[in-house]
Each structure stands twice: as structure tokens, then as C-alpha cells.
PDB file of C-alpha atoms in Angstrom:
ATOM      1  CA  MET A   1      44.141 -25.878  83.892  1.00 58.00           C
ATOM      2  CA  VAL A   2      40.466 -25.011  83.927  1.00 53.00           C
ATOM      3  CA  ARG A   3      41.323 -21.298  84.079  1.00 54.00           C
ATOM      4  CA  ILE A   4      43.544 -21.646  81.051  1.00 58.00           C
ATOM      5  CA  ALA A   5      40.766 -23.389  79.101  1.00 59.00           C
ATOM      6  CA  ILE A   6      38.214 -20.700  80.038  1.00 58.00           C
ATOM      7  CA  VAL A   7      40.574 -17.892  79.003  1.00 53.00           C
ATOM      8  CA  THR A   8      41.253 -19.647  75.678  1.00 62.00           C
ATOM      9  CA  ILE A   9      37.507 -20.011  74.915  1.00 61.00           C
ATOM     10  CA  LEU A  10      36.884 -16.363  75.742  1.00 55.00           C
ATOM     11  CA  CYS A  11      39.739 -15.286  73.439  1.00 58.00           C
ATOM     12  CA  LEU A  12      38.367 -17.364  70.611  1.00 54.00           C
ATOM     13  CA  PHE A  13      34.868 -15.905  71.145  1.00 52.00           C
ATOM     14  CA  ILE A  14      36.169 -12.321  71.124  1.00 52.00           C
ATOM     15  CA  PHE A  15      38.239 -12.778  67.939  1.00 52.00           C
ATOM     16  CA  ALA A  16      35.606 -14.885  66.059  1.00 52.00           C
ATOM     17  CA  LYS A  17      32.705 -12.420  66.459  1.00 47.00           C
ATOM     18  CA  PRO A  18      34.327  -9.503  64.608  1.00 47.00           C
ATOM     19  CA  THR A  19      35.335 -11.908  61.873  1.00 43.00           C
ATOM     20  CA  ARG A  20      31.667 -12.859  61.354  1.00 42.00           C
ATOM     21  CA  VAL A  21      30.667  -9.163  61.368  1.00 41.00           C
ATOM     22  CA  TRP A  22      33.293  -8.273  58.803  1.00 41.00           C
ATOM     23  CA  ALA A  23      32.097 -11.034  56.468  1.00 40.00           C
ATOM     24  CA  GLY A  24      28.531  -9.711  56.764  1.00 41.00           C
ATOM     25  CA  ASP A  25      29.663  -6.197  56.106  1.00 45.00           C
ATOM     26  CA  PHE A  26      31.481  -7.440  52.989  1.00 41.00           C
ATOM     27  CA  VAL A  27      28.357  -9.127  51.599  1.00 41.00           C
ATOM     28  CA  GLU A  28      26.240  -6.029  52.263  1.00 45.00           C
ATOM     29  CA  ASP A  29      28.846  -3.864  50.496  1.00 48.00           C
ATOM     30  CA  GLN A  30      28.857  -6.141  47.480  1.00 47.00           C
ATOM     31  CA  SER A  31      25.073  -6.236  47.291  1.00 46.00           C
ATOM     32  CA  SER A  32      24.719  -2.498  47.748  1.00 47.00           C
ATOM     33  CA  GLY A  33      27.401  -1.899  45.133  1.00 48.00           C
ATOM     34  CA  ALA A  34      25.533  -4.111  42.665  1.00 45.00           C
ATOM     35  CA  ALA A  35      22.323  -2.232  43.356  1.00 45.00           C
ATOM     36  CA  THR A  36      24.048   1.055  42.873  1.00 47.00           C
ATOM     37  CA  SER A  37      25.566  -0.164  39.621  1.00 44.00           C
ATOM     38  CA  GLY A  38      22.149  -1.262  38.384  1.00 44.00           C
ATOM     39  CA  GLU A  39      20.559   2.023  39.356  1.00 48.00           C
ATOM     40  CA  SER A  40      23.283   4.013  37.620  1.00 47.00           C
ATOM     41  CA  GLY A  41      22.482   2.354  34.299  1.00 49.00           C
ATOM     42  CA  ASP A  42      25.521  -0.008  34.065  1.00 50.00           C
ATOM     43  CA  SER A  43      23.936  -2.962  32.250  1.00 50.00           C
ATOM     44  CA  THR A  44      27.151  -4.926  31.680  1.00 55.00           C
ATOM     45  CA  PHE A  45      25.928  -7.886  33.759  1.00 51.00           C
ATOM     46  CA  ASP A  46      22.173  -7.466  32.989  1.00 56.00           C
ATOM     47  CA  PRO A  47      21.070  -9.813  30.180  1.00 52.00           C
ATOM     48  CA  PHE A  48      17.609  -8.126  30.063  1.00 51.00           C
ATOM     49  CA  SER A  49      18.920  -4.574  29.721  1.00 53.00           C
ATOM     50  CA  ASP A  50      17.515  -4.116  26.154  1.00 54.00           C
ATOM     51  CA  TYR A  51      14.007  -5.060  27.181  1.00 50.00           C
ATOM     52  CA  SER A  52      11.557  -2.193  27.532  1.00 54.00           C
ATOM     53  CA  GLU A  53       7.942  -2.620  28.574  1.00 52.00           C
ATOM     54  CA  PHE A  54       7.113   0.623  26.769  1.00 51.00           C
ATOM     55  CA  GLU A  55       7.709  -1.040  23.381  1.00 52.00           C
ATOM     56  CA  GLU A  56       4.873  -3.522  23.999  1.00 55.00           C
ATOM     57  CA  GLY A  57       2.751  -0.684  25.319  1.00 55.00           C
ATOM     58  CA  SER A  58       3.155   1.375  22.131  1.00 56.00           C
ATOM     59  CA  GLU A  59       2.312  -1.646  19.947  1.00 58.00           C
ATOM     60  CA  GLU A  60      -0.765  -2.355  22.031  1.00 56.00           C
ATOM     61  CA  GLU A  61      -1.835   1.246  21.779  1.00 54.00           C
ATOM     62  CA  ALA A  62      -1.462   1.145  18.010  1.00 51.00           C
ATOM     63  CA  ASP A  63      -3.662  -2.022  17.825  1.00 49.00           C
ATOM     64  CA  ILE A  64      -6.312  -0.410  20.058  1.00 47.00           C
ATOM     65  CA  ASN A  65      -6.273   2.714  17.852  1.00 49.00           C
ATOM     66  CA  PHE A  66      -6.719   0.601  14.726  1.00 47.00           C
ATOM     67  CA  PHE A  67      -9.602  -1.352  16.142  1.00 43.00           C
ATOM     68  CA  HIS A  68     -11.291   1.824  17.368  1.00 46.00           C
ATOM     69  CA  ASN A  69     -10.655   4.205  14.489  1.00 55.00           C
ATOM     70  CA  GLY A  70      -9.490   2.097  11.595  1.00 64.00           C
ATOM     71  CA  ARG A  71     -11.306   0.260   8.783  1.00 80.00           C
ATOM     72  CA  PHE A  72     -11.099  -3.448   8.115  1.00 87.00           C
ATOM     73  CA  PHE A  73     -12.245  -3.324   4.481  1.00 91.00           C
ATOM     74  CA  SER A  74     -14.134  -1.096   2.071  1.00 94.00           C
ATOM     75  CA  ILE A  75     -16.216  -1.735  -1.042  1.00 97.00           C
ATOM     76  CA  GLY A  76     -17.523   0.735  -3.567  1.00 96.00           C
ATOM     77  CA  LEU A  77     -17.939   2.049  -7.108  1.00 97.00           C
ATOM     78  CA  LEU A  78     -15.474   3.823  -9.425  1.00 97.00           C
ATOM     79  CA  GLY A  79     -16.396   6.138 -12.288  1.00 97.00           C
ATOM     80  CA  GLY A  80     -14.546   8.691 -14.330  1.00 97.00           C
ATOM     81  CA  TYR A  81     -12.655   9.729 -17.400  1.00 96.00           C
ATOM     82  CA  GLU A  82      -9.969   7.840 -19.377  1.00 97.00           C
ATOM     83  CA  SER A  83      -7.740   9.182 -22.117  1.00 97.00           C
ATOM     84  CA  PHE A  84      -4.514   8.153 -23.855  1.00 96.00           C
ATOM     85  CA  THR A  85      -1.137   9.602 -24.696  1.00 95.00           C
ATOM     86  CA  ASP A  86       1.010   9.692 -27.834  1.00 93.00           C
ATOM     87  CA  THR A  87      -0.440   7.981 -30.945  1.00 90.00           C
ATOM     88  CA  LEU A  88      -3.171   6.191 -29.056  1.00 93.00           C
ATOM     89  CA  GLY A  89      -4.414   9.609 -27.944  1.00 93.00           C
ATOM     90  CA  GLU A  90      -4.888  10.491 -31.598  1.00 90.00           C
ATOM     91  CA  ILE A  91      -6.872   7.429 -32.604  1.00 91.00           C
ATOM     92  CA  TYR A  92      -8.695   6.534 -29.333  1.00 94.00           C
ATOM     93  CA  ALA A  93     -11.271   9.169 -28.205  1.00 96.00           C
ATOM     94  CA  PRO A  94     -11.488   9.872 -24.448  1.00 96.00           C
ATOM     95  CA  SER A  95     -14.432   8.124 -22.778  1.00 96.00           C
ATOM     96  CA  PHE A  96     -16.210   7.313 -19.568  1.00 97.00           C
ATOM     97  CA  GLN A  97     -15.039   4.317 -17.507  1.00 97.00           C
ATOM     98  CA  PHE A  98     -16.633   2.643 -14.493  1.00 97.00           C
ATOM     99  CA  GLY A  99     -16.024  -0.266 -12.185  1.00 98.00           C
ATOM    100  CA  LEU A 100     -16.035  -1.537  -8.615  1.00 97.00           C
ATOM    101  CA  PHE A 101     -13.403  -2.265  -5.975  1.00 97.00           C
ATOM    102  CA  LEU A 102     -12.684  -4.137  -2.760  1.00 97.00           C
ATOM    103  CA  GLU A 103     -10.088  -2.771  -0.320  1.00 95.00           C
ATOM    104  CA  TYR A 104      -8.524  -4.543   2.674  1.00 95.00           C
ATOM    105  CA  PHE A 105      -6.634  -2.626   5.411  1.00 92.00           C
ATOM    106  CA  PHE A 106      -3.497  -4.061   7.043  1.00 91.00           C
ATOM    107  CA  ASP A 107      -3.334  -1.119   9.432  1.00 86.00           C
ATOM    108  CA  LEU A 108      -4.209   2.545   9.525  1.00 82.00           C
ATOM    109  CA  LYS A 109      -1.748   3.468   6.751  1.00 87.00           C
ATOM    110  CA  LEU A 110      -1.456   0.454   4.388  1.00 92.00           C
ATOM    111  CA  ALA A 111      -4.177  -1.246   2.352  1.00 94.00           C
ATOM    112  CA  MET A 112      -4.535  -3.588  -0.580  1.00 96.00           C
ATOM    113  CA  GLN A 113      -7.107  -2.953  -3.324  1.00 97.00           C
ATOM    114  CA  ILE A 114      -8.568  -5.110  -6.111  1.00 98.00           C
ATOM    115  CA  ALA A 115     -10.609  -3.346  -8.747  1.00 98.00           C
ATOM    116  CA  TYR A 116     -12.330  -4.176 -12.055  1.00 98.00           C
ATOM    117  CA  ILE A 117     -12.710  -1.317 -14.501  1.00 98.00           C
ATOM    118  CA  THR A 118     -14.134  -1.240 -18.062  1.00 97.00           C
ATOM    119  CA  ALA A 119     -14.526   1.396 -20.788  1.00 97.00           C
ATOM    120  CA  SER A 120     -15.498   1.697 -24.455  1.00 97.00           C
ATOM    121  CA  HIS A 121     -13.669   4.088 -26.751  1.00 97.00           C
ATOM    122  CA  SER A 122     -14.465   5.117 -30.307  1.00 96.00           C
ATOM    123  CA  VAL A 123     -11.623   4.720 -32.855  1.00 93.00           C
ATOM    124  CA  SER A 124     -10.811   6.984 -35.797  1.00 91.00           C
ATOM    125  CA  ILE A 125      -7.752   6.240 -37.981  1.00 85.00           C
ATOM    126  CA  ASP A 126      -6.910   8.500 -40.860  1.00 82.00           C
ATOM    127  CA  SER A 127      -4.899   6.613 -43.491  1.00 74.00           C
ATOM    128  CA  GLY A 128      -4.230   9.827 -45.429  1.00 73.00           C
ATOM    129  CA  ALA A 129      -5.689   8.606 -48.718  1.00 74.00           C
ATOM    130  CA  PRO A 130      -8.856   6.902 -50.096  1.00 76.00           C
ATOM    131  CA  GLN A 131      -8.860   3.145 -49.512  1.00 71.00           C
ATOM    132  CA  PRO A 132     -10.869   0.334 -51.141  1.00 70.00           C
ATOM    133  CA  GLY A 133     -14.259   0.351 -49.461  1.00 70.00           C
ATOM    134  CA  VAL A 134     -13.284   3.438 -47.460  1.00 75.00           C
ATOM    135  CA  PRO A 135     -13.445   6.442 -49.868  1.00 73.00           C
ATOM    136  CA  SER A 136     -12.747   8.978 -47.124  1.00 77.00           C
ATOM    137  CA  GLY A 137      -9.626   7.157 -46.066  1.00 76.00           C
ATOM    138  CA  VAL A 138     -10.741   7.285 -42.448  1.00 84.00           C
ATOM    139  CA  TYR A 139     -11.255   3.971 -40.664  1.00 83.00           C
ATOM    140  CA  THR A 140     -13.681   4.143 -37.725  1.00 90.00           C
ATOM    141  CA  GLY A 141     -14.636   1.632 -35.064  1.00 91.00           C
ATOM    142  CA  SER A 142     -14.502   1.006 -31.335  1.00 94.00           C
ATOM    143  CA  ILE A 143     -12.517  -0.714 -28.652  1.00 94.00           C
ATOM    144  CA  ALA A 144     -13.758  -2.345 -25.417  1.00 96.00           C
ATOM    145  CA  LEU A 145     -11.020  -2.079 -22.802  1.00 96.00           C
ATOM    146  CA  SER A 146     -11.338  -3.889 -19.473  1.00 97.00           C
ATOM    147  CA  HIS A 147      -8.758  -4.538 -16.776  1.00 97.00           C
ATOM    148  CA  PHE A 148      -8.214  -5.856 -13.251  1.00 97.00           C
ATOM    149  CA  GLU A 149      -6.035  -3.831 -10.868  1.00 97.00           C
ATOM    150  CA  PHE A 150      -4.065  -5.056  -7.893  1.00 97.00           C
ATOM    151  CA  ASP A 151      -2.900  -2.014  -5.894  1.00 98.00           C
ATOM    152  CA  LEU A 152      -1.202  -1.054  -2.652  1.00 97.00           C
ATOM    153  CA  LYS A 153      -2.381   2.184  -1.088  1.00 95.00           C
ATOM    154  CA  TYR A 154      -0.343   4.143   1.493  1.00 95.00           C
ATOM    155  CA  TYR A 155      -2.285   6.727   3.463  1.00 90.00           C
ATOM    156  CA  LEU A 156      -0.249   9.788   4.444  1.00 89.00           C
ATOM    157  CA  ASN A 157      -0.077  11.024   8.010  1.00 80.00           C
ATOM    158  CA  THR A 158      -2.068  14.270   8.429  1.00 71.00           C
ATOM    159  CA  GLN A 159      -1.684  14.844  12.162  1.00 67.00           C
ATOM    160  CA  ASN A 160       0.507  17.898  11.646  1.00 64.00           C
ATOM    161  CA  VAL A 161      -1.692  19.388   8.952  1.00 61.00           C
ATOM    162  CA  THR A 162      -4.306  22.064   9.548  1.00 56.00           C
ATOM    163  CA  ARG A 163      -7.666  20.862  10.728  1.00 59.00           C
ATOM    164  CA  GLY A 164      -9.492  21.446   7.453  1.00 55.00           C
ATOM    165  CA  LEU A 165      -7.044  19.423   5.421  1.00 58.00           C
ATOM    166  CA  ALA A 166      -6.490  16.609   7.943  1.00 57.00           C
ATOM    167  CA  ALA A 167      -9.909  15.061   7.099  1.00 70.00           C
ATOM    168  CA  LEU A 168      -9.029  14.568   3.428  1.00 79.00           C
ATOM    169  CA  ASN A 169      -7.143  11.267   3.915  1.00 85.00           C
ATOM    170  CA  PRO A 170      -4.588  11.635   1.054  1.00 91.00           C
ATOM    171  CA  TYR A 171      -2.905   8.494  -0.238  1.00 94.00           C
ATOM    172  CA  LEU A 172      -0.436   7.182  -2.766  1.00 96.00           C
ATOM    173  CA  LEU A 173      -1.147   4.220  -5.009  1.00 97.00           C
ATOM    174  CA  VAL A 174       1.005   1.735  -6.955  1.00 98.00           C
ATOM    175  CA  GLY A 175       0.116  -1.583  -8.494  1.00 98.00           C
ATOM    176  CA  ALA A 176      -0.115  -3.968 -11.440  1.00 98.00           C
ATOM    177  CA  SER A 177      -2.911  -4.785 -13.858  1.00 98.00           C
ATOM    178  CA  THR A 178      -4.030  -7.126 -16.578  1.00 97.00           C
ATOM    179  CA  TYR A 179      -5.902  -5.800 -19.630  1.00 97.00           C
ATOM    180  CA  THR A 180      -8.266  -7.227 -22.218  1.00 97.00           C
ATOM    181  CA  ARG A 181      -8.902  -5.321 -25.415  1.00 95.00           C
ATOM    182  CA  LYS A 182     -11.485  -6.001 -28.144  1.00 94.00           C
ATOM    183  CA  THR A 183     -11.055  -3.952 -31.344  1.00 90.00           C
ATOM    184  CA  ASN A 184     -13.667  -3.531 -34.085  1.00 90.00           C
ATOM    185  CA  ILE A 185     -12.718  -1.564 -37.209  1.00 83.00           C
ATOM    186  CA  ASN A 186     -15.470  -0.934 -39.791  1.00 81.00           C
ATOM    187  CA  GLY A 187     -14.589  -2.600 -43.064  1.00 68.00           C
ATOM    188  CA  SER A 188     -12.059  -4.980 -41.567  1.00 69.00           C
ATOM    189  CA  GLY A 189     -14.530  -7.829 -41.401  1.00 66.00           C
ATOM    190  CA  GLY A 190     -14.008  -8.962 -37.797  1.00 73.00           C
ATOM    191  CA  GLU A 191     -13.012  -8.361 -34.199  1.00 84.00           C
ATOM    192  CA  VAL A 192      -9.458  -8.509 -32.889  1.00 86.00           C
ATOM    193  CA  ASP A 193      -8.959  -9.600 -29.270  1.00 92.00           C
ATOM    194  CA  ASP A 194      -5.735  -9.274 -27.367  1.00 92.00           C
ATOM    195  CA  SER A 195      -4.479  -8.929 -23.795  1.00 95.00           C
ATOM    196  CA  ALA A 196      -1.655  -7.073 -22.031  1.00 95.00           C
ATOM    197  CA  PHE A 197      -0.025  -6.464 -18.677  1.00 96.00           C
ATOM    198  CA  GLY A 198       0.377  -3.053 -17.165  1.00 96.00           C
ATOM    199  CA  ALA A 199       1.308  -1.038 -14.117  1.00 97.00           C
ATOM    200  CA  GLN A 200      -0.133   2.100 -12.537  1.00 97.00           C
ATOM    201  CA  ALA A 201       0.848   4.763 -10.088  1.00 98.00           C
ATOM    202  CA  GLY A 202      -1.153   7.705  -8.749  1.00 98.00           C
ATOM    203  CA  ALA A 203      -2.607   9.589  -5.826  1.00 97.00           C
ATOM    204  CA  GLY A 204      -5.983  10.439  -4.370  1.00 95.00           C
ATOM    205  CA  ILE A 205      -7.966  11.765  -1.432  1.00 93.00           C
ATOM    206  CA  GLU A 206     -10.911  10.386   0.538  1.00 92.00           C
ATOM    207  CA  ILE A 207     -13.449  12.513   2.379  1.00 90.00           C
ATOM    208  CA  PRO A 208     -15.327  10.685   5.195  1.00 88.00           C
ATOM    209  CA  LEU A 209     -19.150  10.716   5.143  1.00 89.00           C
ATOM    210  CA  MET A 210     -21.850   9.434   7.483  1.00 87.00           C
ATOM    211  CA  HIS A 211     -19.679   9.342  10.624  1.00 81.00           C
ATOM    212  CA  ASN A 212     -16.800   7.603   8.747  1.00 79.00           C
ATOM    213  CA  SER A 213     -18.971   4.706   7.576  1.00 87.00           C
ATOM    214  CA  ALA A 214     -18.809   5.957   3.955  1.00 91.00           C
ATOM    215  CA  PHE A 215     -16.519   8.164   1.913  1.00 92.00           C
ATOM    216  CA  PHE A 216     -16.210  10.071  -1.352  1.00 95.00           C
ATOM    217  CA  GLY A 217     -12.879  10.225  -3.134  1.00 95.00           C
ATOM    218  CA  ILE A 218     -10.992  11.468  -6.171  1.00 96.00           C
ATOM    219  CA  GLN A 219      -8.111   9.533  -7.699  1.00 97.00           C
ATOM    220  CA  ALA A 220      -5.732  10.251 -10.585  1.00 98.00           C
ATOM    221  CA  THR A 221      -3.465   7.550 -12.092  1.00 98.00           C
ATOM    222  CA  TYR A 222      -0.991   7.021 -14.915  1.00 98.00           C
ATOM    223  CA  ASN A 223      -1.479   3.596 -16.447  1.00 97.00           C
ATOM    224  CA  TYR A 224       1.381   2.013 -18.373  1.00 96.00           C
ATOM    225  CA  ILE A 225       0.048  -0.671 -20.731  1.00 95.00           C
ATOM    226  CA  ALA A 226       2.305  -3.038 -22.718  1.00 93.00           C
ATOM    227  CA  PHE A 227      -0.142  -3.562 -25.626  1.00 89.00           C
ATOM    228  CA  PRO A 228       1.035  -6.134 -28.178  1.00 88.00           C
ATOM    229  CA  GLY A 229       2.047  -4.570 -31.453  1.00 82.00           C
ATOM    230  CA  GLN A 230       3.539  -1.421 -29.992  1.00 84.00           C
ATOM    231  CA  GLY A 231       6.242  -0.221 -32.354  1.00 81.00           C
ATOM    232  CA  THR A 232       4.587  -2.012 -35.300  1.00 84.00           C
ATOM    233  CA  PRO A 233       2.517  -0.004 -37.845  1.00 84.00           C
ATOM    234  CA  ILE A 234      -1.244  -0.640 -37.799  1.00 80.00           C
ATOM    235  CA  THR A 235      -2.567  -2.744 -40.734  1.00 79.00           C
ATOM    236  CA  VAL A 236      -6.160  -3.402 -41.716  1.00 76.00           C
ATOM    237  CA  PHE A 237      -7.302  -6.414 -43.779  1.00 74.00           C
ATOM    238  CA  ASN A 238     -10.095  -5.656 -46.271  1.00 70.00           C
ATOM    239  CA  PRO A 239     -12.126  -8.865 -46.919  1.00 69.00           C
ATOM    240  CA  ALA A 240     -13.672  -7.362 -50.060  1.00 67.00           C
ATOM    241  CA  THR A 241     -10.372  -6.932 -51.818  1.00 68.00           C
ATOM    242  CA  GLN A 242      -8.400  -9.518 -49.820  1.00 71.00           C
ATOM    243  CA  ALA A 243      -5.759  -6.819 -49.347  1.00 74.00           C
ATOM    244  CA  THR A 244      -3.933  -5.656 -46.246  1.00 78.00           C
ATOM    245  CA  THR A 245      -3.511  -1.873 -45.902  1.00 75.00           C
ATOM    246  CA  ASN A 246      -0.717  -0.300 -43.888  1.00 77.00           C
ATOM    247  CA  LEU A 247      -2.154   2.804 -42.152  1.00 76.00           C
ATOM    248  CA  ASN A 248       1.293   4.268 -41.343  1.00 76.00           C
ATOM    249  CA  LEU A 249       0.498   4.756 -37.670  1.00 81.00           C
ATOM    250  CA  THR A 250       2.390   3.154 -34.776  1.00 84.00           C
ATOM    251  CA  PRO A 251       0.054   2.486 -31.788  1.00 88.00           C
ATOM    252  CA  ASN A 252       2.226   3.807 -28.939  1.00 91.00           C
ATOM    253  CA  GLY A 253       0.817   5.316 -25.762  1.00 93.00           C
ATOM    254  CA  ASP A 254      -0.471   4.791 -22.258  1.00 95.00           C
ATOM    255  CA  ALA A 255      -3.656   5.665 -20.360  1.00 97.00           C
ATOM    256  CA  LEU A 256      -4.499   8.565 -18.067  1.00 97.00           C
ATOM    257  CA  SER A 257      -7.328   8.167 -15.617  1.00 97.00           C
ATOM    258  CA  LEU A 258      -9.303  10.528 -13.340  1.00 97.00           C
ATOM    259  CA  MET A 259     -12.020   8.908 -11.297  1.00 97.00           C
ATOM    260  CA  GLY A 260     -14.493   9.605  -8.538  1.00 97.00           C
ATOM    261  CA  ILE A 261     -14.973   7.012  -5.772  1.00 97.00           C
ATOM    262  CA  LEU A 262     -17.944   6.231  -3.625  1.00 97.00           C
ATOM    263  CA  GLY A 263     -17.359   3.585  -0.951  1.00 94.00           C
ATOM    264  CA  MET A 264     -18.625   2.058   2.244  1.00 94.00           C
ATOM    265  CA  SER A 265     -16.254   1.137   5.134  1.00 89.00           C
ATOM    266  CA  PHE A 266     -16.622  -1.729   7.586  1.00 87.00           C
TER     267      PHE A 266
END
């Protein structure tokens, strides 16, 4: 009886050991298969397969580049030449304009600019015939034109441009503006004040100076101005005769601007 029991235990031991080894081999095969699947790029069961540490690295590199090479804001002066198109170009003489600006940089390529610009233009309106109090038939005067600009500036990438042109920092500009106009016509007996909204678009370049702490620039813009009274003939009231004269001119037109820029960067 004892012999039978010993033989039974030995048989169980012999058959149980391979079973435990086979189970271990199965687990190893499954784990090695999963590792092979992950290494081969099968991300079916990987919830983090879209994550890439290189994305954060590129963003961090861009931030470091901005803090090292970029500008936070700039201030400076504007000065240049302003003229008009269409009928306004016939009655408003071109003149010098000047102003100042403040520019804030979101990153290396995009910036927001606020500017105040003012100019004074002489006015000459030929009515075509002698008028009461104006024997020559030519009304003269002046306008004072001031406006605030709110612009977005996009700086173009010049990495693939030749070395001499890469330092010019070209940019495109688009924005909106609000205008104030004060008109004085000799013989009309008073000043006419009005305001208008406008929009502008243009382009320019900036040339770094003083180890990039300052710059000189040139900027050209087309300024659309929705002056009140566009499409309506100009009339002048003569206080001496209490009569209103129609000058047979419709004040249509927009402004063209070419300015030089001198700024400091911080």
C-alpha cells in the first residue's frame, strides 16, 4: 500500500512539473509578442500612441528662440508723405505727416501696433466761375487730418533668402482706423468738423541698428477712408450773401501714405 502511494505521488510530480513550465512559457510568449507588437509600431492597444515628446521640445525651442532673439515691444516715430486719390487728390494738396507708434509682439512673426498720425493739407477748389466774395472762383483753405491706427503686422520668414536681404525684416500690415477732419474754407465763415472710420493695408521693411536694439524702416499703405458726404457735391455757405454755392465737385477718394520709421526695441 505504501509503495502504491509513493508511486502515485511520483507520477503526480512528474506530470505536474511540465504543466507549470508550459504555463510559464505561455506567459513569456504572450509578453514577448506584446513587446514585439509595440516595437513594430502596432499602436492598436496603446492609448498614448499619438503622444510625442518632440512636439513639446519644438514648442520649447520656439519659446527660447523668441526670448533670446525676439522683441517684446517697440516704440518710435513715424514721418512721411500723404496724398489722395480721385477727386480728393485734385482738391487736397499732398503734405507731410508725422506721428508715433507702440508695437507689441506676440511672437517672432506676429505683432500688434497702435499709432497716432496727423497731417495738414492745403485745399484749393475751383468752382469754374466767379462767386460772391471770391472773384477768381477758386476757394482756398486747409484741412487738419488726424487718425488712430490699430494694425496687425506679420513678419515674413527670410531664412531661405540671401544673406543681404535676410536682414531687411519685411512685413505685411492690415488694420482699422478712426479719423478726425477739420476743414477751413476761406470765405465760408467757419470750421467744419467731422469724423470717419477707415481701413488700411500695406507692406514695409525694417533694418536693424545698434545690435538690434533700434531699427529704421520704410512703410507704404493704402488707406480707405469713409468720409461723410462722399457721393454728395461740395457746397459752401457764404455768410456775406447768406447763399449756399454748389461747387460741382464730389469729394471721393482715399489716402496713400509713404513713411519712414525710427524705432527702439525692448
